[in-house]
Amino acid sequence: MDKTKILFVCLGNICRSPSAEAVMKALVEKKGLASKYEIDSAGTAGYHSGEPADRRMQRHAINRDYNLTSISRKVNAKVDFDHFDYIIGMDDQNVEDLEYMASNDEQRSRISKMTDYCKSFNHTSVPDPYYGGADGFELVLDLLEDACEGLIEHIENE
Ligand code: 4NP
């Protein structure tokens, strides 16, 4: 059976989307579903391409046992929109940028926003924590843990 392929996307691919990748990988592992999923992340901008995740984000993540190992890369529109089944932005700007990069409606139909899958939180985006303090990084992880639970339910119930 084909794996379900998920690409998480934020602006820089050093804070929110690498965390989403790690949270989702840990969740599918915990549920015994890891072999059914391919999970990756990317940024709409390439400012940080080749860099590991932001050290502050890494520190907050490791406190919850998530090890952020991914290296930042920019979305590759030529490849990613045909490869991934779910292309999930963290905020409205990410979604707008992804919709602009997609080349047809079928590709556009694969795009969604992370908070659409939240079960407990009513937030409409995963806010960019880059210029803020510790609370912002914790909120990112809280939102991602909630949304990943909803996302896996959504996919497994399809
Ligand atoms: P991310 O956070 O999109 O969650 O990775 C940011 C990282 C870097 C910048 C902005 C947001 N930046 O402006 O360099």
XYZ file of C-alpha atoms and ligand atoms in Angstrom:
172
model
C 0.000 0.000 0.000
C 1.188 3.502 -0.811
C 2.318 5.588 2.119
C 0.416 8.738 3.035
C 2.849 11.565 2.332
C 2.664 14.752 4.381
C 4.660 17.962 3.911
C 4.485 20.584 6.677
C 5.277 24.104 5.530
C 6.105 27.387 7.301
C 8.118 30.448 6.260
C 11.700 29.571 7.247
C 11.485 25.813 7.947
C 13.488 26.320 11.147
C 10.747 26.682 13.807
C 7.156 25.573 13.160
C 7.314 23.059 10.305
C 10.351 21.081 11.553
C 8.504 20.856 14.881
C 5.342 19.668 13.125
C 7.443 17.042 11.344
C 8.920 15.804 14.652
C 5.581 15.831 16.531
C 3.827 13.922 13.740
C 6.662 11.389 13.417
C 6.531 10.752 17.177
C 2.753 10.354 17.073
C 2.654 7.845 14.207
C 5.478 5.940 15.922
C 3.508 5.867 19.197
C 0.410 4.608 17.362
C 2.366 1.897 15.510
C 1.610 3.554 12.165
C 5.082 4.825 11.216
C 5.462 2.489 8.233
C 2.302 3.955 6.657
C 3.578 7.537 6.582
C 6.211 9.672 4.896
C 6.611 12.973 6.736
C 8.758 15.952 5.717
C 8.867 19.746 6.080
C 9.901 22.775 4.009
C 9.755 26.577 3.950
C 8.130 28.978 1.512
C 11.348 31.044 1.735
C 14.914 29.805 1.414
C 16.577 32.238 3.878
C 17.696 29.399 6.139
C 18.238 26.595 3.592
C 20.839 24.087 4.797
C 20.510 25.130 8.461
C 19.280 22.998 11.354
C 16.213 24.092 13.327
C 16.358 27.263 15.442
C 18.174 26.516 18.736
C 15.357 27.983 20.846
C 12.809 25.809 19.058
C 15.086 22.780 19.505
C 15.385 23.462 23.241
C 11.634 23.748 23.781
C 11.022 20.646 21.662
C 13.582 18.475 23.444
C 11.875 19.291 26.767
C 8.918 17.351 25.360
C 11.178 14.612 23.933
C 11.024 15.792 20.316
C 14.419 15.806 18.616
C 14.433 18.276 15.706
C 16.802 16.728 13.178
C 15.592 18.156 9.869
C 17.649 20.568 7.783
C 15.858 23.583 6.306
C 14.891 23.478 2.643
C 12.635 25.545 0.431
C 9.456 24.083 -1.073
C 10.278 22.631 -4.486
C 7.073 23.295 -6.409
C 8.106 21.144 -9.361
C 8.411 18.028 -7.183
C 6.537 18.531 -3.905
C 3.045 19.258 -5.237
C 2.903 15.980 -7.134
C 4.657 13.922 -4.468
C 2.842 14.850 -1.235
C -0.813 14.017 -0.512
C -1.099 16.665 2.221
C 0.705 20.000 2.029
C -0.037 21.772 5.277
C 0.788 25.437 5.962
C 1.082 26.899 9.439
C -0.656 30.238 8.779
C -2.723 32.051 6.158
C 0.331 33.550 4.477
C 1.919 30.093 4.078
C -1.322 28.793 2.537
C -1.585 31.788 0.205
C 2.043 31.355 -0.907
C 1.519 27.621 -1.479
C -1.636 28.255 -3.515
C 0.343 30.671 -5.675
C 3.143 28.104 -6.200
C 0.770 25.280 -7.177
C 0.237 24.900 -10.890
C -3.316 23.507 -11.022
C -6.468 22.914 -8.964
C -5.618 19.282 -8.261
C -2.357 20.384 -6.641
C -4.182 23.216 -4.840
C -6.666 20.697 -3.397
C -3.804 19.083 -1.438
C -3.137 22.289 0.525
C -4.632 22.898 3.966
C -3.843 24.792 7.171
C -2.550 23.088 10.298
C -5.076 24.604 12.686
C -7.949 23.165 10.594
C -7.102 19.852 12.281
C -7.045 21.175 15.876
C -9.353 19.366 18.261
C -9.095 21.573 21.375
C -7.604 24.921 20.323
C -9.635 27.518 18.415
C -6.592 29.301 16.951
C -6.706 29.983 13.213
C -2.916 29.812 12.741
C 0.251 28.491 14.331
C 1.842 31.903 15.048
C 5.429 32.572 13.979
C 7.531 32.395 17.195
C 10.765 33.737 15.647
C 10.716 37.285 17.048
C 8.921 36.491 20.302
C 9.693 34.878 23.645
C 9.479 31.457 25.261
C 5.668 31.461 25.394
C 5.505 31.546 21.598
C 7.598 28.396 21.250
C 5.474 26.587 23.829
C 2.276 27.663 22.041
C 3.674 26.281 18.757
C 4.187 22.878 20.387
C 0.780 22.930 22.119
C -0.973 23.701 18.822
C 1.038 21.133 16.873
C 0.352 18.344 19.365
C -3.377 19.097 19.188
C -3.452 19.407 15.383
C -1.385 16.257 14.777
C -3.903 14.212 16.792
C -6.705 15.640 14.642
C -4.746 15.151 11.420
C -4.044 11.487 12.075
C -7.709 10.883 12.946
C -8.734 12.649 9.744
C -6.423 10.513 7.607
C -7.098 7.204 9.329
C -10.891 7.752 9.113
C -10.843 8.665 5.443
P 9.331 29.521 10.872
O 9.900 30.817 11.658
O 8.635 30.049 9.636
O 8.392 28.908 11.859
O 10.550 28.655 10.564
C 10.679 31.808 11.061
C 12.018 31.587 10.854
C 12.807 32.582 10.301
C 12.242 33.788 9.940
C 10.888 33.985 10.128
C 10.112 32.989 10.682
N 13.054 34.795 9.401
O 12.526 35.902 9.152
O 14.252 34.603 9.178
